[in-house]
């Protein structure tokens, strides 16, 4: 798996041509000059192919701009681009400015040589990271019960058991003082993966019920550490309780997620 740092094609060509000129100075004979030109062309072609591989989605249009007013936005953390990395079509691209639209579940990148925004083909994105979070793509299948949908999930804990957050936003429109206003509301669903199956969890009881053989230890830990599972603390409480389960000695391997 290779790393790729996108730069404008013109810059790539300039650098490669400079390499060719240097080769001419060192070895001016025609055979070496021809070889240098061929290498330059090959490198330039490879750079173009790498860029086209990532920036081959459809145009992304910021639909929120069609409304005269808005409350919030559709993006994860911020409407501004943030540098991240993307594993796309089997390649890992680093230092990519990107945004994540939570309403449409789309990863958005900007072409480096224009103002054109591209929404990547979701099925080709294996994972991406942005704003300190790593998102992985999960596909719905018969093993994933409870109405789990295909899409990107924030990987919060990656141990014997895995904890995910499905982050989404919904948009509502309504007239307000002779203008149409768009309002965005965030929603988060938490899931724990046990025996390769995803289970939706929300409360302390729903987490503990996944590990009945450790019920007493988990209840004691939640009580001693005051895990209240309020709206403000739910995410961290789920992570802490699941993480504690993985730390218990001789945890049954039947519950390990491979």
XYZ file of N, CA and C in Angstrom:
774
model
N 0.854 -1.191 0.000
C 0.000 0.000 0.000
C 0.888 1.237 0.000
N 0.635 2.167 -0.905
C 1.528 3.305 -1.076
C 0.916 4.574 -0.565
N 1.795 5.526 -0.218
C 1.347 6.855 0.203
C 1.380 7.761 -1.010
N 0.430 8.686 -1.067
C 0.377 9.601 -2.193
C 0.045 10.984 -1.700
N 0.868 11.952 -2.045
C 0.653 13.340 -1.658
C 0.367 14.132 -2.919
N -0.878 14.536 -3.178
C -1.226 15.178 -4.439
C -0.643 16.569 -4.541
N -0.047 16.862 -5.708
C 0.401 18.203 -6.025
C -0.052 18.509 -7.434
N -0.142 19.767 -7.809
C -0.603 20.110 -9.152
C 0.224 19.410 -10.209
N -0.465 18.977 -11.280
C 0.222 18.251 -12.343
C 1.316 19.102 -12.966
N 1.082 20.416 -13.080
C 2.084 21.295 -13.661
C 3.366 21.269 -12.850
N 3.210 21.212 -11.518
C 4.393 21.153 -10.658
C 5.125 19.837 -10.839
N 4.348 18.753 -10.970
C 4.962 17.442 -11.202
C 5.779 17.461 -12.475
N 5.184 18.007 -13.553
C 5.866 18.036 -14.837
C 7.117 18.892 -14.768
N 7.047 20.035 -14.084
C 8.204 20.923 -13.969
C 9.359 20.229 -13.262
N 9.048 19.539 -12.175
C 10.091 18.835 -11.437
C 10.732 17.741 -12.279
N 9.904 17.018 -12.998
C 10.420 15.925 -13.802
C 11.233 16.432 -14.981
N 10.792 17.542 -15.581
C 11.557 18.128 -16.671
C 12.901 18.646 -16.173
N 12.911 19.199 -14.957
C 14.168 19.656 -14.370
C 15.133 18.491 -14.209
N 14.579 17.345 -13.831
C 15.398 16.140 -13.702
C 16.006 15.763 -15.047
N 15.205 15.925 -16.119
C 15.685 15.608 -17.456
C 16.810 16.546 -17.862
N 16.647 17.854 -17.597
C 17.681 18.827 -17.938
C 18.975 18.500 -17.220
N 18.868 18.126 -15.943
C 20.045 17.756 -15.176
C 20.736 16.551 -15.793
N 19.923 15.610 -16.267
C 20.486 14.430 -16.905
C 21.227 14.812 -18.171
N 20.707 15.808 -18.915
C 21.373 16.261 -20.123
C 22.759 16.817 -19.805
N 22.869 17.569 -18.714
C 24.133 18.193 -18.352
C 25.184 17.151 -18.000
N 24.723 16.119 -17.271
C 25.665 15.097 -16.819
C 26.049 14.160 -17.961
N 25.058 13.746 -18.740
C 25.307 12.779 -19.806
C 24.606 13.235 -21.070
N 25.240 14.049 -21.900
C 24.578 14.646 -23.050
C 24.410 13.709 -24.232
N 24.944 12.479 -24.177
C 24.814 11.602 -25.331
C 23.362 11.249 -25.555
N 23.009 10.962 -26.788
C 21.615 10.807 -27.197
C 20.922 9.644 -26.514
N 21.614 8.541 -26.264
C 20.968 7.381 -25.656
C 20.514 7.676 -24.238
N 21.368 8.363 -23.463
C 20.985 8.698 -22.092
C 19.920 9.783 -22.069
N 19.985 10.689 -23.017
C 18.968 11.730 -23.099
C 17.610 11.126 -23.422
N 17.592 10.167 -24.333
C 16.342 9.490 -24.672
C 15.796 8.728 -23.473
N 16.674 8.061 -22.737
C 16.241 7.316 -21.553
C 15.676 8.249 -20.497
N 16.324 9.424 -20.330
C 15.840 10.387 -19.342
C 14.467 10.911 -19.722
N 14.271 11.187 -21.015
C 12.963 11.670 -21.470
C 11.886 10.610 -21.271
N 12.247 9.364 -21.554
C 11.281 8.277 -21.373
C 10.885 8.138 -19.909
N 11.878 8.232 -19.018
C 11.593 8.137 -17.588
C 10.712 9.294 -17.137
N 10.983 10.492 -17.663
C 10.164 11.659 -17.332
C 8.717 11.442 -17.745
N 8.524 10.947 -18.957
C 7.170 10.708 -19.453
C 6.459 9.649 -18.617
N 7.190 8.603 -18.232
C 6.579 7.543 -17.428
C 6.150 8.062 -16.062
N 7.020 8.864 -15.433
C 6.682 9.411 -14.120
C 5.507 10.376 -14.210
N 5.488 11.183 -15.243
C 4.389 12.134 -15.415
C 3.072 11.388 -15.645
N 3.125 10.352 -16.492
C 1.924 9.559 -16.758
C 1.421 8.895 -15.487
N 2.350 8.376 -14.663
C 1.951 7.732 -13.415
C 1.317 8.729 -12.467
N 1.867 9.958 -12.411
C 1.296 10.990 -11.536
C -0.118 11.341 -11.966
N -0.329 11.458 -13.274
C -1.664 11.765 -13.792
C -2.632 10.638 -13.465
N -2.186 9.390 -13.629
C -3.053 8.247 -13.345
C -3.427 8.197 -11.873
N -2.475 8.488 -10.981
C -2.761 8.488 -9.551
C -3.787 9.553 -9.202
N -3.652 10.739 -9.778
C -4.602 11.804 -9.494
C -5.983 11.448 -10.015
N -6.050 10.920 -11.250
C -7.353 10.593 -11.819
C -8.025 9.469 -11.048
N -7.239 8.596 -10.431
C -7.811 7.499 -9.647
C -8.591 8.034 -8.446
N -8.072 9.078 -7.796
C -8.736 9.625 -6.620
C -9.827 10.617 -6.988
N -9.580 11.445 -7.993
C -10.512 12.530 -8.308
C -11.424 12.160 -9.475
N -12.004 10.965 -9.430
C -12.838 10.517 -10.543
C -14.305 10.371 -10.166
N -14.717 11.000 -9.066
C -16.123 10.937 -8.672
C -16.947 11.989 -9.392
N -18.162 12.173 -8.948
C -19.044 13.179 -9.529
C -18.923 14.489 -8.754
N -19.386 15.561 -9.378
C -19.269 16.870 -8.748
C -20.135 16.947 -7.490
N -19.573 17.565 -6.461
C -20.328 17.806 -5.237
C -20.779 19.256 -5.221
N -22.073 19.453 -5.007
C -22.652 20.787 -4.933
C -23.120 21.021 -3.504
N -22.707 22.113 -2.922
C -23.112 22.454 -1.556
C -24.563 22.931 -1.581
N -25.479 22.006 -1.387
C -26.907 22.287 -1.507
C -27.405 23.280 -0.462
N -26.688 23.422 0.654
C -27.128 24.350 1.701
C -27.102 25.797 1.213
N -26.319 26.066 0.186
C -26.215 27.433 -0.324
C -27.470 27.880 -1.069
N -28.333 26.946 -1.387
C -29.563 27.303 -2.089
C -30.585 27.950 -1.159
N -30.325 27.906 0.131
C -31.261 28.474 1.100
C -30.739 29.823 1.583
N -31.685 30.727 1.811
C -31.300 32.090 2.184
C -30.690 32.161 3.581
N -31.022 31.214 4.423
C -30.488 31.190 5.786
C -30.319 29.740 6.219
N -29.456 29.529 7.178
C -29.236 28.167 7.664
C -28.818 28.199 9.125
N -29.136 27.113 9.803
C -28.715 26.909 11.188
C -27.884 25.638 11.208
N -26.599 25.780 11.512
C -25.712 24.638 11.451
C -25.290 24.346 10.022
N -24.727 23.174 9.811
C -24.291 22.752 8.482
C -24.312 21.233 8.419
N -24.043 20.705 7.239
C -24.154 19.266 7.014
C -22.861 18.498 7.265
N -21.793 19.173 7.652
C -20.485 18.534 7.705
C -20.100 18.056 9.109
N -19.150 17.125 9.138
C -18.598 16.620 10.390
C -17.610 17.636 10.948
N -17.842 18.082 12.164
C -17.015 19.026 12.919
C -17.050 20.428 12.338
N -16.694 20.582 11.041
C -16.564 21.925 10.481
C -16.875 21.913 8.989
N -17.440 23.008 8.459
C -17.659 23.096 7.012
C -16.372 23.352 6.245
N -15.292 23.676 6.950
C -14.010 23.930 6.297
C -13.271 22.620 6.044
N -12.440 22.625 5.026
C -11.633 21.456 4.725
C -10.616 21.204 5.839
N -10.328 19.941 6.061
C -9.301 19.549 7.024
C -8.438 18.474 6.378
N -7.167 18.482 6.699
C -6.245 17.514 6.108
C -6.462 16.146 6.742
N -6.570 15.141 5.896
C -6.758 13.780 6.378
C -6.134 12.791 5.424
N -6.481 11.527 5.578
C -6.007 10.494 4.669
C -7.168 9.602 4.276
N -7.049 9.005 3.089
C -8.121 8.190 2.531
C -7.523 6.932 1.929
N -8.113 5.789 2.237
C -7.775 4.558 1.525
C -8.840 4.348 0.459
N -8.442 4.522 -0.784
C -9.393 4.546 -1.896
C -8.891 3.640 -3.009
N -9.706 2.685 -3.409
C -9.330 1.739 -4.461
C -8.010 1.037 -4.149
N -7.796 0.713 -2.870
C -6.600 -0.023 -2.497
C -5.361 0.815 -2.300
N -5.457 2.133 -2.471
C -4.319 3.027 -2.272
C -4.574 3.937 -1.082
N -3.514 4.245 -0.351
C -3.620 5.143 0.791
C -3.073 6.506 0.394
N -3.939 7.516 0.431
C -3.569 8.881 0.053
C -3.463 9.729 1.316
N -2.308 10.332 1.531
C -2.109 11.164 2.706
C -2.148 12.641 2.386
N -2.347 13.456 3.428
C -2.370 14.916 3.292
C -3.405 15.391 2.278
N -4.601 14.849 2.366
C -5.679 15.208 1.452
C -6.647 16.153 2.162
N -6.856 17.374 1.664
C -7.903 18.237 2.223
C -9.273 17.636 1.913
N -10.084 17.418 2.923
C -11.368 16.770 2.691
C -12.418 17.274 3.666
N -13.663 16.979 3.327
C -14.810 17.232 4.191
C -15.697 15.997 4.158
N -16.480 15.821 5.209
C -17.378 14.665 5.301
C -18.795 15.169 5.517
N -19.648 14.951 4.523
C -21.054 15.349 4.581
C -21.823 14.264 5.334
N -22.279 14.579 6.537
C -22.973 13.591 7.366
C -24.392 13.325 6.890
N -24.979 14.250 6.181
C -26.355 14.050 5.710
C -26.396 13.065 4.545
N -25.458 13.195 3.619
C -25.443 12.319 2.449
C -24.453 11.165 2.590
N -23.673 11.163 3.685
C -22.655 10.135 3.918
C -21.646 10.109 2.769
N -21.167 11.292 2.384
C -20.236 11.425 1.275
C -18.923 12.042 1.741
N -17.818 11.495 1.234
C -16.493 12.070 1.454
C -16.202 13.014 0.296
N -15.859 14.257 0.618
C -15.700 15.299 -0.389
C -14.237 15.725 -0.448
N -13.678 15.758 -1.660
C -12.312 16.240 -1.858
C -12.327 17.309 -2.940
N -11.324 18.157 -2.920
C -11.210 19.239 -3.894
C -10.077 18.927 -4.851
N -10.359 19.061 -6.149
C -9.302 18.852 -7.119
C -8.184 19.868 -6.887
N -6.934 19.429 -6.880
C -5.833 20.335 -6.529
C -5.577 21.440 -7.535
N -6.055 21.287 -8.766
C -5.766 22.282 -9.798
C -6.975 23.121 -10.174
N -8.083 22.994 -9.425
C -9.278 23.762 -9.761
C -10.121 23.953 -8.507
N -11.258 24.617 -8.678
C -12.196 24.812 -7.568
C -13.289 23.752 -7.573
N -13.087 22.699 -8.323
C -14.069 21.636 -8.510
C -14.026 20.678 -7.322
N -15.189 20.446 -6.686
C -15.286 19.501 -5.570
C -15.857 18.173 -6.065
N -15.300 17.094 -5.571
C -15.676 15.753 -6.010
C -16.168 14.951 -4.819
N -17.287 14.250 -5.003
C -17.748 13.304 -3.987
C -17.299 11.910 -4.419
N -16.516 11.276 -3.559
C -15.933 9.988 -3.901
C -16.993 8.895 -3.937
N -16.724 7.866 -4.720
C -17.628 6.721 -4.784
C -17.551 5.991 -3.444
N -18.624 5.954 -2.664
C -18.546 5.416 -1.292
C -18.016 3.992 -1.221
N -18.429 3.139 -2.162
C -18.024 1.737 -2.117
C -16.524 1.554 -2.337
N -15.855 2.561 -2.869
C -14.414 2.460 -3.107
C -13.586 2.997 -1.940
N -14.248 3.633 -0.990
C -13.552 4.170 0.180
C -13.570 3.112 1.278
N -12.407 2.557 1.605
C -12.345 1.559 2.677
C -12.335 2.239 4.034
N -11.593 3.337 4.137
C -11.538 4.091 5.385
C -10.987 5.477 5.096
N -11.202 6.393 6.026
C -10.592 7.715 5.943
C -10.513 8.289 7.346
N -9.614 9.240 7.531
C -9.475 9.887 8.833
C -9.491 11.393 8.647
N -10.132 12.079 9.585
C -10.223 13.533 9.551
C -10.608 14.018 10.944
N -10.108 15.175 11.341
C -10.399 15.767 12.650
C -10.097 14.799 13.799
N -9.067 13.971 13.637
C -8.686 13.057 14.701
C -9.578 11.839 14.849
N -10.465 11.593 13.898
C -11.356 10.433 13.933
C -11.080 9.548 12.723
N -11.185 8.236 12.918
C -11.033 7.296 11.814
C -12.385 6.660 11.495
N -12.788 6.812 10.257
C -14.042 6.235 9.788
C -13.742 5.048 8.889
N -14.497 3.974 9.074
C -14.357 2.785 8.240
C -15.706 2.485 7.606
N -15.654 1.881 6.437
C -16.909 1.538 5.760
C -17.344 0.137 6.159
N -18.579 0.022 6.606
C -19.179 -1.264 6.948
C -20.327 -1.531 5.996
N -20.428 -2.765 5.559
C -21.489 -3.167 4.646
C -22.535 -3.975 5.406
N -23.783 -3.667 5.166
C -24.873 -4.412 5.800
C -24.938 -5.813 5.201
N -25.107 -6.807 6.055
C -25.287 -8.180 5.596
C -26.162 -8.912 6.602
N -26.367 -10.181 6.348
C -27.283 -10.950 7.190
C -26.777 -11.083 8.622
N -25.443 -10.978 8.821
C -24.888 -11.124 10.170
C -25.063 -9.864 10.999
N -25.239 -8.738 10.336
C -25.389 -7.470 11.049
C -26.868 -7.184 11.243
N -27.378 -7.548 12.387
C -28.811 -7.417 12.654
C -29.149 -6.003 13.099
N -30.369 -5.822 13.567
C -30.845 -4.573 14.144
C -30.833 -3.415 13.152
N -31.039 -3.710 11.876
C -31.193 -2.652 10.891
C -29.947 -1.846 10.621
N -28.785 -2.463 10.722
C -27.544 -1.754 10.446
C -27.452 -1.456 8.955
N -27.131 -0.209 8.608
C -27.056 0.208 7.215
C -25.606 0.304 6.762
N -25.398 0.077 5.464
C -24.065 0.273 4.902
C -23.687 1.744 4.993
N -22.424 2.006 5.273
C -21.976 3.389 5.351
C -20.707 3.515 6.157
N -20.358 4.756 6.496
C -19.136 5.043 7.240
C -19.429 5.140 8.734
N -18.589 4.466 9.511
C -18.752 4.415 10.962
C -17.460 4.875 11.632
N -17.611 5.717 12.630
C -16.477 6.230 13.395
C -15.983 5.130 14.332
N -14.746 4.684 14.143
C -14.180 3.607 14.957
C -13.640 4.199 16.256
N -14.338 3.944 17.353
C -14.001 4.538 18.649
C -13.116 3.647 19.504
N -13.235 2.334 19.343
C -12.422 1.374 20.095
C -12.139 0.194 19.185
N -10.869 -0.175 19.088
C -10.477 -1.246 18.177
C -9.654 -2.274 18.941
N -10.347 -3.121 19.691
C -9.688 -4.156 20.482
C -10.421 -5.478 20.280
N -10.498 -6.302 21.341
C -11.231 -7.562 21.231
C -12.668 -7.323 20.807
N -13.232 -6.280 21.328
C -14.527 -5.821 20.830
C -14.298 -4.448 20.218
N -15.154 -4.084 19.310
C -15.034 -2.796 18.636
C -16.256 -1.943 18.961
N -16.011 -0.660 19.098
C -17.093 0.295 19.329
C -17.124 1.265 18.156
N -18.313 1.448 17.599
C -18.501 2.343 16.464
C -19.553 3.391 16.797
N -19.449 4.513 16.096
C -20.501 5.530 16.143
C -20.948 5.804 14.716
N -22.238 5.726 14.503
C -22.811 6.096 13.207
C -23.296 7.536 13.334
N -22.578 8.463 12.712
C -22.882 9.888 12.843
C -23.628 10.362 11.600
N -24.779 10.965 11.813
C -25.588 11.454 10.704
C -26.143 12.831 11.044
N -26.625 13.502 10.015
C -27.347 14.755 10.200
C -28.582 14.745 9.308
N -29.626 15.368 9.801
C -30.846 15.548 9.025
C -31.071 17.033 8.793
N -31.673 17.335 7.641
C -31.948 18.725 7.301
C -33.448 18.954 7.229
N -33.894 20.008 7.864
C -35.288 20.429 7.786
C -35.334 21.851 7.254
N -36.319 22.112 6.411
C -36.474 23.457 5.857
C -37.811 24.026 6.290
N -37.826 25.318 6.513
C -39.055 25.988 6.901
C -38.949 27.473 6.575
N -40.084 28.095 6.233
C -40.065 29.539 5.957
C -39.871 30.322 7.250
N -39.089 31.381 7.155
C -38.840 32.224 8.321
C -38.597 33.648 7.852
N -39.539 34.543 8.163
C -39.425 35.952 7.794
C -39.150 36.116 6.302
N -40.017 35.499 5.506
C -39.983 35.610 4.044
C -38.758 34.968 3.391
N -38.043 34.133 4.122
C -36.932 33.381 3.535
C -37.082 31.917 3.936
N -36.473 31.048 3.153
C -36.482 29.624 3.473
C -35.194 29.280 4.209
N -35.362 28.730 5.381
C -34.212 28.438 6.240
C -33.988 26.934 6.335
N -32.723 26.531 6.243
C -32.340 25.128 6.407
C -31.742 24.937 7.794
N -32.242 23.938 8.498
C -31.733 23.642 9.832
C -31.195 22.212 9.859
N -30.019 22.049 10.442
C -29.366 20.740 10.489
C -29.324 20.230 11.928
N -29.676 18.952 12.076
C -29.716 18.319 13.393
C -28.842 17.065 13.362
N -27.981 16.935 14.364
C -27.048 15.810 14.423
C -27.629 14.660 15.241
N -27.353 13.445 14.784
C -27.780 12.231 15.480
C -26.606 11.251 15.511
N -26.506 10.506 16.601
C -25.434 9.521 16.729
C -25.996 8.213 17.256
N -25.660 7.126 16.575
C -26.027 5.781 17.008
C -24.744 5.047 17.374
N -24.744 4.379 18.517
C -23.550 3.664 18.970
C -23.747 2.164 18.798
N -22.666 1.502 18.396
C -22.726 0.072 18.145
C -21.490 -0.609 18.705
N -21.680 -1.830 19.181
C -20.572 -2.657 19.648
C -20.561 -3.935 18.816
N -19.367 -4.294 18.341
C -19.225 -5.500 17.537
C -18.736 -6.647 18.411
N -19.531 -7.702 18.487
C -19.198 -8.903 19.251
C -19.463 -10.105 18.361
N -18.494 -11.010 18.281
C -18.641 -12.185 17.415
C -19.022 -11.787 15.991
N -18.401 -10.717 15.497
C -18.591 -10.229 14.131
C -20.000 -9.732 13.850
N -20.795 -9.541 14.881
C -22.140 -8.982 14.718
C -22.204 -7.632 15.419
N -22.896 -6.692 14.802
C -23.037 -5.351 15.363
C -24.318 -5.252 16.176
N -24.200 -4.654 17.358
C -25.345 -4.490 18.245
C -25.474 -3.018 18.616
N -26.656 -2.479 18.436
C -26.904 -1.094 18.812
C -27.008 -0.993 20.329
N -26.315 -0.014 20.910
C -26.335 0.176 22.362
C -26.598 1.640 22.670
N -27.203 1.862 23.831
C -27.510 3.233 24.239
C -27.336 3.430 25.740
N -27.696 2.419 26.495
C -27.670 2.522 27.954
C -26.613 1.596 28.546
N -26.379 1.764 29.834
C -25.457 0.883 30.544
C -25.930 -0.560 30.461
N -27.223 -0.770 30.629
C -27.761 -2.123 30.587
C -27.590 -2.786 29.233
N -27.746 -2.008 28.149
C -27.618 -2.595 26.816
C -26.182 -3.008 26.528
N -25.216 -2.308 27.104
C -23.817 -2.700 26.933
C -23.522 -3.953 27.743
N -23.912 -3.960 29.007
C -23.617 -5.096 29.887
C -24.299 -6.371 29.399
N -25.468 -6.235 28.784
C -26.200 -7.420 28.319
C -25.448 -8.187 27.239
N -24.494 -7.541 26.575
C -23.706 -8.224 25.547
C -22.655 -9.146 26.144
N -22.376 -8.979 27.441
C -21.333 -9.760 28.102
C -21.879 -10.341 29.411
N -22.854 -11.240 29.339
C -23.511 -11.733 30.559
C -22.559 -12.428 31.524
N -21.492 -13.035 31.012
C -20.554 -13.735 31.890
C -19.713 -12.765 32.725
N -19.747 -11.488 32.372
C -18.992 -10.479 33.117
C -19.913 -9.409 33.705
N -21.153 -9.760 33.887
C -22.149 -8.776 34.315
C -21.769 -8.121 35.644
N -21.393 -8.907 36.633
C -21.094 -8.348 37.957
C -19.891 -7.403 37.915
N -18.834 -7.821 37.219
C -17.643 -6.975 37.137
C -17.949 -5.653 36.430
N -18.742 -5.718 35.358
C -19.068 -4.510 34.604
C -19.978 -3.584 35.409
N -20.925 -4.164 36.118
C -21.800 -3.342 36.956
C -21.001 -2.641 38.054
N -20.074 -3.359 38.650
C -19.253 -2.769 39.710
C -18.379 -1.645 39.149
N -17.807 -1.878 37.979
C -16.954 -0.847 37.370
C -17.771 0.400 37.037
N -18.956 0.210 36.478
C -19.807 1.351 36.128
C -20.212 2.131 37.371
N -20.500 1.419 38.451
C -20.890 2.081 39.702
C -19.719 2.834 40.315
N -18.564 2.172 40.395
C -17.399 2.790 41.030
C -16.902 4.007 40.260
N -17.092 4.007 38.943
C -16.600 5.103 38.113
C -17.706 6.073 37.694
N -18.882 5.882 38.286
C -20.005 6.794 38.065
C -20.310 7.003 36.577
N -20.424 5.907 35.866
C -20.788 5.981 34.455
C -22.297 6.178 34.365
N -22.710 7.415 34.110
C -24.131 7.763 34.171
C -24.849 7.594 32.842
N -24.125 7.501 31.738
C -24.718 7.346 30.414
C -25.723 8.460 30.114
N -25.371 9.680 30.459
C -26.203 10.823 30.091
C -25.918 11.188 28.635
N -26.676 12.118 28.117
C -26.477 12.551 26.738
C -25.064 13.077 26.527
N -24.547 13.767 27.540
C -23.225 14.377 27.421
C -22.095 13.363 27.580
N -22.315 12.302 28.347
C -21.228 11.363 28.654
C -21.381 10.005 27.979
N -22.473 9.795 27.261
C -22.779 8.456 26.746
C -21.635 7.877 25.915
N -21.088 8.665 25.018
C -20.044 8.131 24.132
C -18.840 7.633 24.922
N -18.320 8.458 25.813
C -17.157 8.059 26.594
C -17.484 6.932 27.567
N -18.694 6.905 28.091
C -19.076 5.830 29.013
C -19.131 4.487 28.296
N -19.655 4.481 27.081
C -19.694 3.239 26.298
C -18.281 2.747 26.015
N -17.418 3.669 25.601
C -16.033 3.302 25.305
C -15.343 2.759 26.550
N -15.510 3.434 27.671
C -14.828 3.023 28.903
C -15.306 1.654 29.380
N -16.603 1.408 29.292
C -17.135 0.133 29.768
C -16.696 -1.010 28.862
N -16.736 -0.793 27.547
C -16.291 -1.828 26.612
C -14.791 -2.068 26.739
N -14.040 -0.994 26.929
C -12.596 -1.123 27.078
C -12.255 -1.881 28.358
N -13.000 -1.625 29.416
C -12.765 -2.347 30.669
C -13.018 -3.839 30.482
N -14.041 -4.180 29.736
C -14.319 -5.592 29.476
C -13.111 -6.276 28.837
N -12.481 -5.603 27.868
C -11.333 -6.216 27.192
C -10.125 -6.348 28.111
N -10.107 -5.587 29.201
C -8.965 -5.642 30.125
C -9.108 -6.720 31.186
N -10.285 -7.321 31.292
C -10.499 -8.338 32.317
C -9.638 -9.561 32.033
N -9.040 -10.167 33.051
C -8.176 -11.331 32.833
C -8.964 -12.519 32.307
N -8.320 -13.227 31.399
C -8.908 -14.443 30.832
C -10.289 -14.186 30.257
N -10.438 -13.057 29.546
C -11.713 -12.781 28.890
C -11.982 -13.855 27.859
N -13.184 -14.436 27.839
C -13.491 -15.537 26.919
C -13.226 -15.145 25.475
N -12.460 -15.980 24.778
C -12.126 -15.682 23.392
C -13.326 -15.776 22.470
N -14.407 -16.401 22.920
C -15.606 -16.506 22.083
C -16.171 -15.151 21.760
N -15.886 -14.155 22.612
C -16.413 -12.814 22.387
C -15.437 -11.922 21.638
N -14.299 -12.463 21.256
C -13.323 -11.640 20.544
C -13.782 -11.423 19.124
N -13.654 -10.188 18.649
C -14.019 -9.853 17.272
C -12.784 -9.918 16.408
N -12.803 -10.780 15.417
C -11.634 -10.946 14.544
C -11.803 -10.081 13.320
